[in-house]
Short mmCIF file of C-alpha atoms in Angstrom, two decimals:
data_model
loop_
_atom_site.label_atom_id
_atom_site.label_comp_id
_atom_site.label_asym_id
_atom_site.label_seq_id
_atom_site.Cartn_x
_atom_site.Cartn_y
_atom_site.Cartn_z
CA UNK H 1 -10.54 -95.69 -101.79
CA UNK H 2 -12.49 -97.05 -104.52
CA UNK H 3 -12.30 -101.09 -105.56
CA UNK H 4 -10.78 -100.09 -109.07
CA UNK H 5 -7.88 -98.59 -107.47
CA UNK H 6 -6.59 -101.73 -106.03
CA UNK H 7 -4.98 -104.60 -107.99
CA UNK H 8 -4.54 -108.06 -105.87
CA UNK H 9 -1.35 -109.17 -106.96
CA UNK H 10 -1.26 -112.55 -105.14
CA UNK H 11 -4.41 -113.81 -106.89
CA UNK H 12 -2.56 -115.81 -109.45
CA UNK H 13 0.14 -117.33 -107.41
CA UNK H 14 0.92 -120.80 -107.90
CA UNK H 15 2.00 -122.85 -104.81
CA UNK H 16 3.14 -125.65 -107.13
CA UNK H 17 5.80 -124.61 -110.02
CA UNK H 18 8.51 -126.57 -110.89
CA UNK H 19 12.25 -126.33 -110.57
CA UNK H 20 13.67 -126.79 -114.38
CA UNK H 21 11.50 -124.36 -116.31
CA UNK H 22 11.93 -121.03 -114.31
CA UNK H 23 15.62 -121.65 -114.11
CA UNK H 24 15.71 -122.22 -117.96
CA UNK H 25 13.78 -118.68 -118.13
CA UNK H 26 16.12 -117.06 -115.75
CA UNK H 27 18.89 -118.34 -117.50
CA UNK H 28 17.68 -117.11 -121.09
CA UNK H 29 17.29 -113.56 -119.43
CA UNK H 30 21.11 -113.93 -118.51
CA UNK H 31 22.25 -114.97 -121.79
CA UNK H 32 20.36 -112.30 -123.57
CA UNK H 33 22.37 -109.81 -121.40
CA UNK H 34 25.66 -112.27 -121.75
CA UNK H 35 26.25 -110.83 -125.22
CA UNK H 36 25.65 -107.16 -124.89
CA UNK H 37 27.78 -104.67 -124.28
CA UNK H 38 28.96 -104.18 -120.72
CA UNK H 39 27.32 -100.97 -118.80
CA UNK H 40 30.42 -101.00 -116.28
CA UNK H 41 33.46 -99.00 -116.97
CA UNK H 42 37.05 -99.61 -115.73
CA UNK H 43 36.92 -96.91 -113.07
CA UNK H 44 40.30 -95.18 -112.48
CA UNK H 45 41.18 -95.22 -116.42
CA UNK H 46 37.59 -94.59 -117.60
CA UNK H 47 35.39 -91.82 -116.00
CA UNK H 48 31.78 -90.81 -116.71
CA UNK H 49 31.12 -87.29 -117.52
CA UNK H 50 29.78 -85.05 -114.54
CA UNK H 51 26.77 -82.82 -114.93
CA UNK H 52 26.98 -79.17 -115.06
CA UNK H 53 25.27 -79.19 -111.68
CA UNK H 54 27.70 -81.41 -109.69
CA UNK H 55 28.34 -80.48 -106.50
CA UNK H 56 32.25 -80.97 -105.78
CA UNK H 57 35.08 -79.39 -103.73
CA UNK H 58 34.61 -75.33 -103.27
CA UNK H 59 36.27 -72.87 -105.36
CA UNK H 60 36.45 -69.18 -104.75
CA UNK H 61 35.92 -67.10 -107.81
CA UNK H 62 38.02 -63.99 -108.84
CA UNK H 63 37.32 -61.09 -111.26
CA UNK H 64 38.82 -59.96 -114.26
CA UNK H 65 41.68 -58.22 -112.08
CA UNK H 66 42.31 -61.55 -110.63
CA UNK H 67 41.15 -60.34 -107.31
CA UNK H 68 38.70 -62.45 -105.18
CA UNK H 69 34.96 -61.62 -105.77
CA UNK H 70 34.01 -62.22 -101.98
CA UNK H 71 33.21 -59.14 -100.09
CA UNK H 72 33.15 -61.31 -96.89
CA UNK H 73 29.40 -60.77 -96.19
CA UNK H 74 29.38 -63.84 -94.38
CA UNK H 75 25.85 -65.25 -96.08
CA UNK H 76 27.42 -68.41 -97.05
CA UNK H 77 28.79 -69.08 -93.45
CA UNK H 78 25.04 -68.44 -92.18
CA UNK H 79 23.25 -70.68 -94.41
CA UNK H 80 25.77 -73.64 -94.26
CA UNK H 81 23.89 -76.51 -92.34
CA UNK H 82 27.13 -78.07 -90.98
CA UNK H 83 28.69 -74.90 -90.41
CA UNK H 84 31.77 -75.71 -92.40
CA UNK H 85 32.80 -72.23 -93.42
CA UNK H 86 34.81 -69.37 -91.19
CA UNK H 87 34.98 -65.96 -92.38
CA UNK H 88 36.96 -63.34 -91.00
CA UNK H 89 36.35 -59.84 -92.60
CA UNK H 90 39.09 -57.01 -93.21
CA UNK H 91 38.02 -53.65 -94.99
CA UNK H 92 40.56 -51.84 -96.66
CA UNK H 93 41.25 -48.06 -97.16
CA UNK H 94 38.55 -47.59 -99.61
CA UNK H 95 36.02 -49.14 -97.40
CA UNK H 96 35.96 -52.41 -99.39
CA UNK H 97 35.52 -55.60 -97.52
CA UNK H 98 37.98 -58.36 -98.21
CA UNK H 99 37.95 -61.84 -96.63
CA UNK H 100 40.91 -62.00 -94.11
CA UNK H 101 40.51 -65.42 -93.47
CA UNK H 102 38.02 -67.74 -95.52
CA UNK H 103 38.37 -71.45 -94.57
CA UNK H 104 36.15 -74.47 -95.69
CA UNK H 105 36.36 -77.73 -93.70
CA UNK H 106 35.77 -80.19 -96.32
CA UNK H 107 35.25 -82.96 -93.90
CA UNK H 108 32.33 -81.29 -92.26
CA UNK H 109 30.89 -80.08 -95.68
CA UNK H 110 27.99 -82.22 -96.70
CA UNK H 111 27.78 -80.77 -100.51
CA UNK H 112 24.00 -79.33 -100.15
CA UNK H 113 25.30 -76.55 -102.80
CA UNK H 114 23.34 -73.98 -100.09
CA UNK H 115 26.54 -71.61 -100.18
CA UNK H 116 26.51 -71.16 -103.62
CA UNK H 117 22.80 -70.71 -103.98
CA UNK H 118 23.02 -67.86 -101.26
CA UNK H 119 26.15 -65.92 -102.53
CA UNK H 120 24.96 -62.46 -103.89
CA UNK H 121 28.46 -61.86 -105.84
CA UNK H 122 28.52 -65.39 -107.22
CA UNK H 123 31.99 -65.71 -105.32
CA UNK H 124 31.97 -69.43 -103.85
CA UNK H 125 30.98 -72.29 -106.51
CA UNK H 126 31.18 -75.86 -106.38
CA UNK H 127 33.22 -77.69 -108.63
CA UNK H 128 32.90 -80.76 -110.17
CA UNK H 129 35.71 -82.62 -108.55
CA UNK H 130 34.58 -85.49 -106.48
CA UNK H 131 37.80 -87.62 -105.99
CA UNK H 132 40.23 -86.02 -103.48
CA UNK H 133 42.85 -87.41 -101.00
CA UNK H 134 45.24 -85.94 -98.45
CA UNK H 135 47.42 -87.45 -95.96
CA UNK H 136 45.92 -85.43 -93.06
CA UNK H 137 42.77 -84.52 -91.81
CA UNK H 138 43.80 -80.92 -91.48
CA UNK H 139 44.91 -80.58 -95.04
CA UNK H 140 41.28 -80.61 -95.82
CA UNK H 141 40.61 -77.34 -94.02
CA UNK H 142 41.02 -75.08 -97.29
CA UNK H 143 41.99 -71.60 -96.64
CA UNK H 144 42.04 -68.75 -99.29
CA UNK H 145 45.17 -69.83 -101.24
CA UNK H 146 43.92 -73.27 -101.91
CA UNK H 147 40.27 -72.52 -102.47
CA UNK H 148 41.63 -70.13 -105.27
CA UNK H 149 43.18 -72.92 -107.06
CA UNK H 150 41.03 -75.87 -106.30
CA UNK H 151 41.38 -78.31 -109.03
CA UNK H 152 44.93 -77.73 -110.14
CA UNK H 153 45.80 -80.51 -107.42
CA UNK H 154 43.50 -83.01 -108.10
CA UNK H 155 42.51 -82.40 -111.75
CA UNK H 156 46.15 -82.87 -112.93
CA UNK B 1 19.25 -136.64 -68.84
CA UNK B 2 16.86 -134.80 -70.68
CA UNK B 3 17.59 -130.75 -70.20
CA UNK B 4 16.68 -128.67 -72.94
CA UNK B 5 18.47 -125.55 -73.09
CA UNK B 6 18.10 -122.28 -75.45
CA UNK B 7 21.14 -121.07 -77.19
CA UNK B 8 21.40 -117.04 -77.31
CA UNK B 9 22.81 -115.97 -81.00
CA UNK B 10 23.52 -112.23 -81.67
CA UNK B 11 22.81 -111.07 -85.09
CA UNK B 12 24.32 -108.23 -86.20
CA UNK B 13 24.93 -105.33 -85.78
CA UNK B 14 27.51 -105.98 -88.46
CA UNK B 15 26.02 -108.61 -90.32
CA UNK B 16 25.35 -108.00 -93.90
CA UNK B 17 21.78 -109.03 -94.00
CA UNK B 18 20.42 -107.14 -91.28
CA UNK B 19 20.97 -103.98 -93.91
CA UNK B 20 23.23 -101.67 -91.94
CA UNK B 21 23.52 -101.78 -87.98
CA UNK B 22 20.41 -103.72 -86.91
CA UNK B 23 21.16 -106.18 -84.11
CA UNK B 24 18.61 -109.08 -83.43
CA UNK B 25 19.40 -111.07 -80.32
CA UNK B 26 17.84 -114.55 -81.21
CA UNK B 27 17.21 -117.21 -78.70
CA UNK B 28 17.53 -120.48 -80.31
CA UNK B 29 16.22 -123.79 -79.38
CA UNK B 30 18.06 -125.56 -81.92
CA UNK B 31 17.70 -123.76 -85.26
CA UNK B 32 14.15 -122.48 -84.34
CA UNK B 33 13.77 -119.36 -83.03
CA UNK B 34 11.69 -118.60 -79.50
CA UNK B 35 12.59 -115.32 -78.79
CA UNK B 36 13.79 -112.10 -80.85
CA UNK B 37 14.86 -108.91 -79.49
CA UNK B 38 15.76 -106.38 -81.97
CA UNK B 39 18.37 -103.64 -80.71
CA UNK B 40 18.67 -100.37 -82.22
CA UNK B 41 20.37 -97.27 -81.83
CA UNK B 42 23.88 -97.83 -83.49
CA UNK B 43 23.18 -95.41 -86.09
CA UNK B 44 21.82 -92.74 -83.81
CA UNK B 45 22.76 -89.16 -85.01
CA UNK B 46 20.34 -86.95 -82.88
CA UNK B 47 18.82 -85.59 -86.20
CA UNK B 48 15.82 -84.37 -84.38
CA UNK B 49 17.44 -82.50 -81.64
CA UNK B 50 19.83 -81.13 -84.34
CA UNK B 51 16.92 -79.93 -86.14
CA UNK B 52 15.81 -77.77 -83.19
CA UNK B 53 18.94 -75.45 -83.67
CA UNK B 54 18.73 -75.34 -87.18
CA UNK B 55 16.51 -72.92 -89.84
CA UNK B 56 13.89 -74.60 -91.65
CA UNK B 57 15.91 -74.60 -94.86
CA UNK B 58 19.07 -75.87 -92.84
CA UNK B 59 16.86 -79.13 -91.99
CA UNK B 60 16.65 -80.08 -95.39
CA UNK B 61 19.85 -81.84 -96.22
CA UNK B 62 19.70 -83.61 -93.11
CA UNK B 63 16.12 -85.25 -94.16
CA UNK B 64 18.10 -86.69 -96.90
CA UNK B 65 19.97 -88.98 -94.29
CA UNK B 66 16.92 -90.32 -92.73
CA UNK B 67 16.15 -92.99 -95.53
CA UNK B 68 19.02 -92.66 -97.52
CA UNK B 69 17.97 -95.20 -100.09
CA UNK B 70 15.04 -92.88 -100.99
CA UNK B 71 16.12 -89.55 -100.16
CA UNK B 72 13.69 -87.50 -102.33
CA UNK B 73 10.63 -88.85 -100.73
CA UNK B 74 11.91 -87.56 -97.46
CA UNK B 75 12.75 -84.45 -98.66
CA UNK B 76 9.04 -84.23 -99.99
CA UNK B 77 7.66 -85.25 -96.37
CA UNK B 78 9.36 -82.60 -94.77
CA UNK B 79 8.54 -79.99 -97.14
CA UNK B 80 4.93 -80.59 -97.28
CA UNK B 81 4.86 -80.44 -93.57
CA UNK B 82 6.45 -77.04 -93.50
CA UNK B 83 4.49 -75.82 -95.99
CA UNK B 84 0.94 -76.88 -94.67
CA UNK B 85 2.51 -74.97 -91.37
CA UNK B 86 3.16 -71.87 -93.40
CA UNK B 87 0.03 -71.97 -95.50
CA UNK B 88 2.02 -71.60 -98.78
CA UNK B 89 0.91 -72.65 -102.50
CA UNK B 90 3.39 -74.71 -104.37
CA UNK B 91 3.33 -74.24 -108.17
CA UNK B 92 1.97 -76.90 -110.18
CA UNK B 93 5.01 -77.53 -112.23
CA UNK B 94 7.09 -77.88 -109.08
CA UNK B 95 4.38 -80.22 -107.57
CA UNK B 96 4.83 -82.29 -110.68
CA UNK B 97 8.59 -82.62 -110.58
CA UNK B 98 8.36 -83.07 -107.04
CA UNK B 99 6.41 -86.36 -108.07
CA UNK B 100 8.87 -87.42 -110.52
CA UNK B 101 11.55 -87.35 -107.66
CA UNK B 102 9.51 -88.95 -105.13
CA UNK B 103 8.79 -91.68 -107.53
CA UNK B 104 12.29 -92.37 -108.46
CA UNK B 105 13.19 -92.26 -105.00
CA UNK B 106 10.53 -94.96 -104.40
CA UNK B 107 12.01 -97.02 -107.33
CA UNK B 108 15.62 -96.67 -105.98
CA UNK B 109 14.51 -97.75 -102.66
CA UNK B 110 12.76 -100.58 -104.07
CA UNK B 111 15.63 -101.77 -106.39
CA UNK B 112 18.22 -101.82 -103.41
CA UNK B 113 15.53 -103.82 -101.42
CA UNK B 114 15.10 -106.38 -104.25
CA UNK B 115 19.06 -106.79 -104.94
CA UNK B 116 19.80 -107.12 -101.32
CA UNK B 117 16.77 -109.11 -100.14
CA UNK B 118 17.51 -111.62 -103.56
CA UNK B 119 21.13 -111.66 -102.36
CA UNK B 120 20.56 -112.49 -98.92
CA UNK B 121 18.47 -115.55 -99.90
CA UNK B 122 21.27 -116.64 -102.27
CA UNK B 123 19.90 -115.22 -105.70
CA UNK B 124 23.04 -113.47 -106.45
CA UNK B 125 22.19 -112.79 -110.28
CA UNK B 126 19.43 -110.14 -109.57
CA UNK B 127 21.53 -107.21 -107.43
CA UNK B 128 23.54 -106.55 -110.77
CA UNK B 129 20.61 -105.82 -113.02
CA UNK B 130 18.83 -103.93 -110.15
CA UNK B 131 21.91 -101.81 -109.60
CA UNK B 132 22.55 -101.37 -113.14
CA UNK B 133 19.06 -99.67 -113.16
CA UNK B 134 19.34 -97.82 -110.20
CA UNK B 135 22.59 -96.40 -111.58
CA UNK B 136 20.05 -94.71 -113.95
CA UNK B 137 18.06 -93.20 -111.82
CA UNK B 138 21.04 -92.00 -109.92
CA UNK B 139 22.27 -90.29 -113.30
CA UNK B 140 19.19 -88.58 -113.52
CA UNK B 141 19.34 -87.22 -109.88
CA UNK B 142 22.82 -85.91 -110.85
CA UNK B 143 21.57 -84.36 -113.95
CA UNK B 144 18.71 -82.46 -112.29
CA UNK B 145 19.98 -81.69 -108.93
CA UNK B 146 23.83 -82.05 -109.18
CA UNK B 147 24.14 -84.98 -106.47
CA UNK B 148 22.97 -88.65 -106.83
CA UNK B 149 22.28 -90.05 -103.43
CA UNK B 150 20.93 -87.16 -101.52
CA UNK B 151 19.92 -84.73 -104.06
CA UNK B 152 18.55 -82.09 -101.84
CA UNK B 153 16.38 -81.08 -104.64
CA UNK B 154 12.94 -80.62 -103.20
CA UNK B 155 13.03 -77.22 -101.45
CA UNK B 156 10.49 -75.48 -99.02
CA UNK B 157 8.18 -73.80 -101.44
CA UNK B 158 9.01 -75.72 -104.78
CA UNK B 159 12.09 -77.38 -106.03
CA UNK B 160 15.67 -75.95 -106.46
CA UNK B 161 16.24 -75.84 -110.13
CA UNK B 162 14.37 -75.86 -113.53
CA UNK B 163 14.31 -79.22 -114.89
CA UNK B 164 16.86 -79.52 -117.85
CA UNK B 165 15.84 -80.82 -121.32
CA UNK B 166 18.44 -83.50 -120.97
CA UNK B 167 16.67 -84.71 -117.81
CA UNK B 168 13.38 -84.61 -119.82
CA UNK B 169 14.99 -86.61 -122.57
CA UNK B 170 16.32 -89.02 -120.12
CA UNK B 171 13.24 -89.51 -118.23
CA UNK B 172 11.28 -90.46 -120.93
CA UNK B 173 13.76 -92.85 -122.21
CA UNK B 174 13.89 -94.57 -118.88
CA UNK B 175 9.86 -94.87 -118.66
CA UNK B 176 10.04 -96.37 -122.04
CA UNK B 177 12.76 -98.79 -121.10
CA UNK B 178 12.03 -99.58 -117.62
CA UNK B 179 9.32 -102.10 -118.00
CA UNK B 180 11.34 -104.60 -120.12
CA UNK B 181 13.81 -104.54 -117.16
CA UNK B 182 11.22 -105.24 -114.69
CA UNK B 183 10.20 -108.29 -116.85
CA UNK B 184 13.81 -109.44 -116.59
CA UNK B 185 13.49 -109.18 -112.65
CA UNK B 186 10.25 -111.23 -112.94
CA UNK B 187 11.96 -113.61 -115.11
CA UNK B 188 14.68 -114.29 -112.61
CA UNK B 189 12.64 -114.71 -109.69
CA UNK B 190 8.79 -114.85 -109.40
CA UNK B 191 8.47 -118.47 -110.58
CA UNK B 192 11.77 -119.81 -109.42
CA UNK B 193 10.78 -122.82 -107.22
CA UNK B 194 14.15 -122.10 -105.40
CA UNK B 195 12.92 -118.58 -104.61
CA UNK B 196 9.40 -119.47 -103.83
CA UNK B 197 10.12 -122.30 -101.47
CA UNK B 198 12.16 -119.98 -99.23
CA UNK B 199 9.32 -116.95 -99.60
CA UNK B 200 6.10 -118.76 -99.42
CA UNK B 201 4.42 -118.72 -96.09
CA UNK B 202 7.36 -117.28 -94.24
CA UNK B 203 6.94 -114.45 -91.89
CA UNK B 204 3.25 -114.46 -92.25
CA UNK B 205 1.01 -111.78 -90.59
CA UNK B 206 -2.96 -111.19 -90.72
CA UNK B 207 -4.41 -107.96 -91.60
CA UNK B 208 -5.42 -107.08 -88.27
CA UNK B 209 -2.14 -107.98 -86.60
CA UNK B 210 -0.37 -105.89 -89.22
CA UNK B 211 -2.47 -102.86 -88.17
CA UNK B 212 -2.15 -103.54 -84.66
CA UNK B 213 1.92 -103.50 -85.00
CA UNK B 214 1.46 -100.12 -86.82
CA UNK B 215 3.01 -101.72 -90.18
CA UNK B 216 2.71 -99.58 -93.24
CA UNK B 217 3.53 -99.57 -97.00
CA UNK B 218 4.15 -102.22 -98.91
CA UNK B 219 4.27 -104.69 -95.61
CA UNK B 220 1.03 -103.65 -94.56
CA UNK B 221 -0.49 -104.08 -98.34
CA UNK B 222 1.05 -107.30 -98.31
CA UNK B 223 -1.27 -108.59 -95.72
CA UNK B 224 -4.29 -107.30 -97.65
CA UNK B 225 -5.00 -103.58 -96.43
CA UNK B 226 -5.23 -101.24 -99.15
CA UNK B 227 -3.83 -98.19 -97.56
CA UNK B 228 -1.50 -95.65 -99.18
CA UNK B 229 -1.15 -92.13 -98.24
CA UNK B 230 -1.02 -91.20 -101.75
CA UNK B 231 -4.75 -92.53 -102.21
CA UNK B 232 -5.97 -91.76 -98.67
CA UNK B 233 -4.67 -88.36 -98.23
CA UNK B 234 -3.46 -87.16 -101.76
CA UNK B 235 -0.51 -84.49 -101.46
CA UNK B 236 1.45 -82.85 -104.08
CA UNK B 237 -0.92 -83.51 -106.95
CA UNK B 238 -1.12 -87.04 -106.32
CA UNK B 239 -4.60 -87.01 -107.04
CA UNK B 240 -3.97 -86.25 -110.68
CA UNK B 241 -2.45 -89.28 -111.38
CA UNK B 242 -3.94 -92.49 -112.48
CA UNK B 243 -2.41 -95.46 -110.46
CA UNK B 244 -3.40 -98.25 -108.53
CA UNK B 245 -2.51 -99.74 -105.26
CA UNK B 246 -1.33 -103.20 -105.13
CA UNK B 247 -2.50 -105.54 -102.15
CA UNK B 248 -1.52 -109.22 -101.31
CA UNK B 249 -3.54 -111.60 -99.66
CA UNK B 250 -1.54 -113.92 -97.25
CA UNK B 251 0.98 -111.25 -95.79
CA UNK B 252 3.96 -113.87 -96.24
CA UNK B 253 7.23 -112.71 -97.63
CA UNK B 254 6.11 -113.68 -101.14
CA UNK B 255 3.36 -111.48 -101.18
CA UNK B 256 5.47 -108.24 -100.10
CA UNK B 257 7.93 -109.02 -102.66
CA UNK B 258 4.78 -109.31 -105.34
CA UNK B 259 3.30 -106.13 -104.01
CA UNK B 260 6.62 -104.23 -104.44
CA UNK B 261 7.41 -105.54 -107.87
CA UNK B 262 3.99 -104.48 -108.86
CA UNK B 263 4.73 -100.62 -107.06
CA UNK B 264 7.58 -100.63 -109.54
CA UNK B 265 5.01 -100.74 -112.40
CA UNK B 266 2.73 -98.43 -110.71
CA UNK B 267 5.39 -95.73 -110.12
CA UNK B 268 6.80 -95.55 -113.49
CA UNK B 269 3.38 -95.16 -114.47
CA UNK B 270 3.31 -92.33 -112.37
CA UNK B 271 6.38 -90.68 -113.74
CA UNK B 272 5.34 -91.26 -117.70
CA UNK B 273 2.08 -89.28 -116.97
CA UNK B 274 4.03 -86.62 -114.54
CA UNK B 275 6.44 -86.06 -117.32
CA UNK B 276 3.97 -85.71 -120.23
CA UNK B 277 1.67 -83.57 -118.68
CA UNK B 278 4.55 -81.49 -117.15
CA UNK B 279 2.65 -77.77 -116.91
CA UNK B 280 4.74 -74.80 -117.61
CA UNK B 281 5.23 -72.26 -115.02
CA UNK B 282 7.80 -71.25 -112.04
CA UNK B 283 9.20 -74.02 -110.08
CA UNK B 284 9.36 -71.98 -106.76
CA UNK B 285 6.83 -70.06 -104.82
CA UNK B 286 6.83 -66.23 -105.09
CA UNK B 287 6.25 -66.08 -101.34
CA UNK B 288 8.88 -63.55 -100.23
CA UNK B 289 9.17 -65.23 -96.80
CA UNK B 290 10.61 -68.57 -98.49
CA UNK B 291 11.58 -67.70 -101.82
CA UNK B 292 15.20 -66.54 -102.41
CA UNK B 293 15.62 -63.80 -105.16
CA UNK B 294 17.42 -64.73 -108.42
CA UNK B 295 20.81 -63.79 -108.99
CA UNK B 296 19.95 -61.20 -111.69
CA UNK B 297 17.63 -59.50 -109.35
CA UNK B 298 20.13 -59.48 -106.41
CA UNK B 299 22.58 -57.71 -108.55
CA UNK B 300 20.29 -54.51 -109.38
CA UNK B 301 17.79 -54.43 -106.70
CA UNK B 302 18.76 -53.57 -103.07
CA UNK B 303 15.47 -54.89 -101.58
CA UNK B 304 15.92 -58.45 -103.38
CA UNK B 305 19.44 -58.50 -101.84
CA UNK B 306 18.23 -57.60 -98.44
CA UNK B 307 15.40 -60.31 -98.85
CA UNK B 308 18.10 -62.65 -99.88
CA UNK B 309 20.15 -62.02 -96.64
CA UNK B 310 16.67 -62.34 -94.71
CA UNK B 311 15.76 -65.78 -96.37
CA UNK B 312 19.11 -67.40 -96.19
CA UNK B 313 21.01 -66.08 -92.89
CA UNK B 314 17.82 -65.32 -90.64
CA UNK B 315 15.37 -68.17 -92.35
CA UNK B 316 11.73 -68.26 -92.48
CA UNK B 317 9.50 -67.17 -89.70
CA UNK B 318 6.86 -69.98 -89.45
CA UNK B 319 3.68 -69.37 -87.41
CA UNK B 320 3.35 -70.86 -84.12
CA UNK B 321 1.32 -74.26 -84.18
CA UNK B 322 1.63 -78.04 -84.67
CA UNK B 323 0.55 -80.12 -87.17
CA UNK B 324 1.05 -84.00 -88.13
CA UNK B 325 1.75 -84.34 -91.91
CA UNK B 326 2.55 -87.71 -93.67
CA UNK B 327 3.75 -88.93 -97.27
CA UNK B 328 4.08 -92.49 -98.48
CA UNK B 329 7.88 -92.95 -98.51
CA UNK B 330 9.38 -96.02 -99.83
CA UNK B 331 8.89 -98.16 -96.72
CA UNK B 332 5.74 -96.69 -95.70
CA UNK B 333 3.95 -93.56 -94.09
CA UNK B 334 6.60 -91.31 -93.40
CA UNK B 335 5.47 -88.33 -90.95
CA UNK B 336 6.62 -85.08 -89.76
CA UNK B 337 4.98 -83.93 -86.46
CA UNK B 338 6.08 -80.32 -86.50
CA UNK B 339 5.78 -77.92 -83.66
CA UNK B 340 6.22 -74.16 -84.62
CA UNK B 341 6.83 -71.43 -82.12
CA UNK B 342 6.81 -68.63 -84.38
CA UNK B 343 10.60 -68.63 -84.62
CA UNK B 344 12.82 -69.26 -87.54
CA UNK B 345 13.57 -72.71 -85.99
CA UNK B 346 11.18 -75.60 -85.29
CA UNK B 347 10.46 -76.26 -81.35
CA UNK B 348 10.31 -79.73 -82.05
CA UNK B 349 10.35 -82.11 -85.06
CA UNK B 350 9.36 -85.51 -84.57
CA UNK B 351 9.54 -87.83 -87.26
CA UNK B 352 7.25 -90.79 -87.45
CA UNK B 353 9.93 -93.72 -89.12
CA UNK B 354 7.76 -96.35 -90.60
CA UNK B 355 11.02 -98.58 -90.30
CA UNK B 356 10.91 -98.43 -86.77
CA UNK B 357 7.24 -100.07 -86.73
CA UNK B 358 8.57 -102.52 -89.04
CA UNK B 359 11.77 -103.57 -86.98
CA UNK B 360 9.30 -103.65 -83.78
CA UNK B 361 7.27 -106.28 -85.52
CA UNK B 362 10.27 -108.55 -85.78
CA UNK B 363 9.48 -110.39 -82.49
CA UNK B 364 6.23 -111.43 -83.65
CA UNK B 365 7.14 -112.34 -86.99
CA UNK B 366 10.53 -114.12 -86.18
CA UNK B 367 9.04 -116.77 -83.75
CA UNK B 368 8.75 -120.02 -84.89
CA UNK B 369 10.77 -119.85 -87.98
CA UNK B 370 14.44 -120.93 -88.52
CA UNK B 371 17.48 -118.76 -88.70
CA UNK B 372 17.87 -118.94 -92.22
CA UNK B 373 13.88 -117.66 -92.51
CA UNK B 374 15.06 -114.64 -90.33
CA UNK B 375 16.79 -113.05 -93.26
CA UNK B 376 14.24 -113.47 -95.57
CA UNK B 377 12.16 -111.80 -93.13
CA UNK B 378 14.19 -109.08 -92.15
CA UNK B 379 15.11 -108.74 -95.95
CA UNK B 380 10.99 -108.56 -97.02
CA UNK B 381 10.56 -105.74 -94.28
CA UNK B 382 13.10 -103.46 -96.10
CA UNK B 383 14.19 -101.65 -93.01
CA UNK B 384 16.70 -98.72 -93.31
CA UNK B 385 18.55 -97.89 -90.24
CA UNK B 386 19.30 -94.56 -91.04
CA UNK B 387 15.36 -93.85 -90.66
CA UNK B 388 15.05 -96.10 -87.32
CA UNK B 389 17.71 -94.44 -85.52
CA UNK B 390 17.58 -91.12 -86.85
#
């Protein structure tokens, strides 16, 4: 490493200093901020806007006919680092695959978003919902009926 | 009757000033520390062992949870290690975006350090300003990656998404604004007599001893050793940027403070250069073993669909071999020792946590000081237990 890449920060450090002046300087900074608009918000009443890419609770998407886009290929379950997704597949007479069981354990989930990145049918996506409560841990194992309508419960 | 006895004091694991769950057993003579033993392991999650049963991609969100105050820097360290073993080249635009994210992570880590360190010593004001500015970086993380604290934005072979215009505008605004905020932190602390009395000549460690204890990062540079992985072994285009390494002279708490304060400035200079010279091009390598094909490709091309299944479900086979690769995390040299055996999962992943070495220097640093100084010293080392215990 060359000498010009280095700065010595403690060269000018003063051992003496006095009590009054720096405190007044600090108070000057405080007073400078005192009359500004607050940066905080009153949380439950006011909320900040979430970004378009926010990774919140899962949702299963449906097509125009109202049927699940999911074909139960199991890629989201395979890519999930925390093994939060369980899928059982069923095949109808036409040979089309549907999920018999699709469960997401929201308490295991670490919201990495790998499932929505991996899905070839854009069938699973993450919503912008970030605040959710339930009375039991079991209620956080979301099945198809909940995943289809994620958001109705908490967004109201 | 003159019998001298020492008192054992348990500091932690739930002490607010030990920054997590560090427990230090102090042996006191009056109020002077005669012996100190750090006890770690309260946050052990077995990440290294979990990694052996996950594919290389799946490990990535776990690395966020090492040093959770500077998550992107850990992502970068892990990805650089895997890419070296795979022998793939990352596009320039992705490298620059990585640098921006890693430097933001460093600033976020230093914000947390500054706020809590000052709070421990008794200066309550600073944390509010530090967290106000940290929130702005979190908003930028959210904008580009979709998550605030653990973005998982840097992926093997590049970065997850293209930067939005909004993100670039926000970064420019932040870069222009931040030096003023930094001036405010200096105004509150640097010359304050109470602050200097509490920090000067406390927890002194010489350059030689610091090296022997394996200290890295700002704690080593505070003792006057100019060692920074970004300069010594440049990775991810760090060679393109013009920045300086701050060093101290005395190796005490105050010098470590000054070094970190200067690092704020240097990090923001790197981000400013990276955002102005952001090259155009892809943000992900085109190596078929690593890159998952895009959604339109998958919809129309069967081979792309198969490739997506292979990359995501089976993983990327990494050739057998071993390597050690280090990056400069917020706390020091963060190294990943990776052993590949030709399969999709690592045979072994050892993480060289800089905080572990910092905590192991505590017995040397604490002895001879008062109990109140112990708080200042632990704060100045800036240990994060998520990284020590893994």
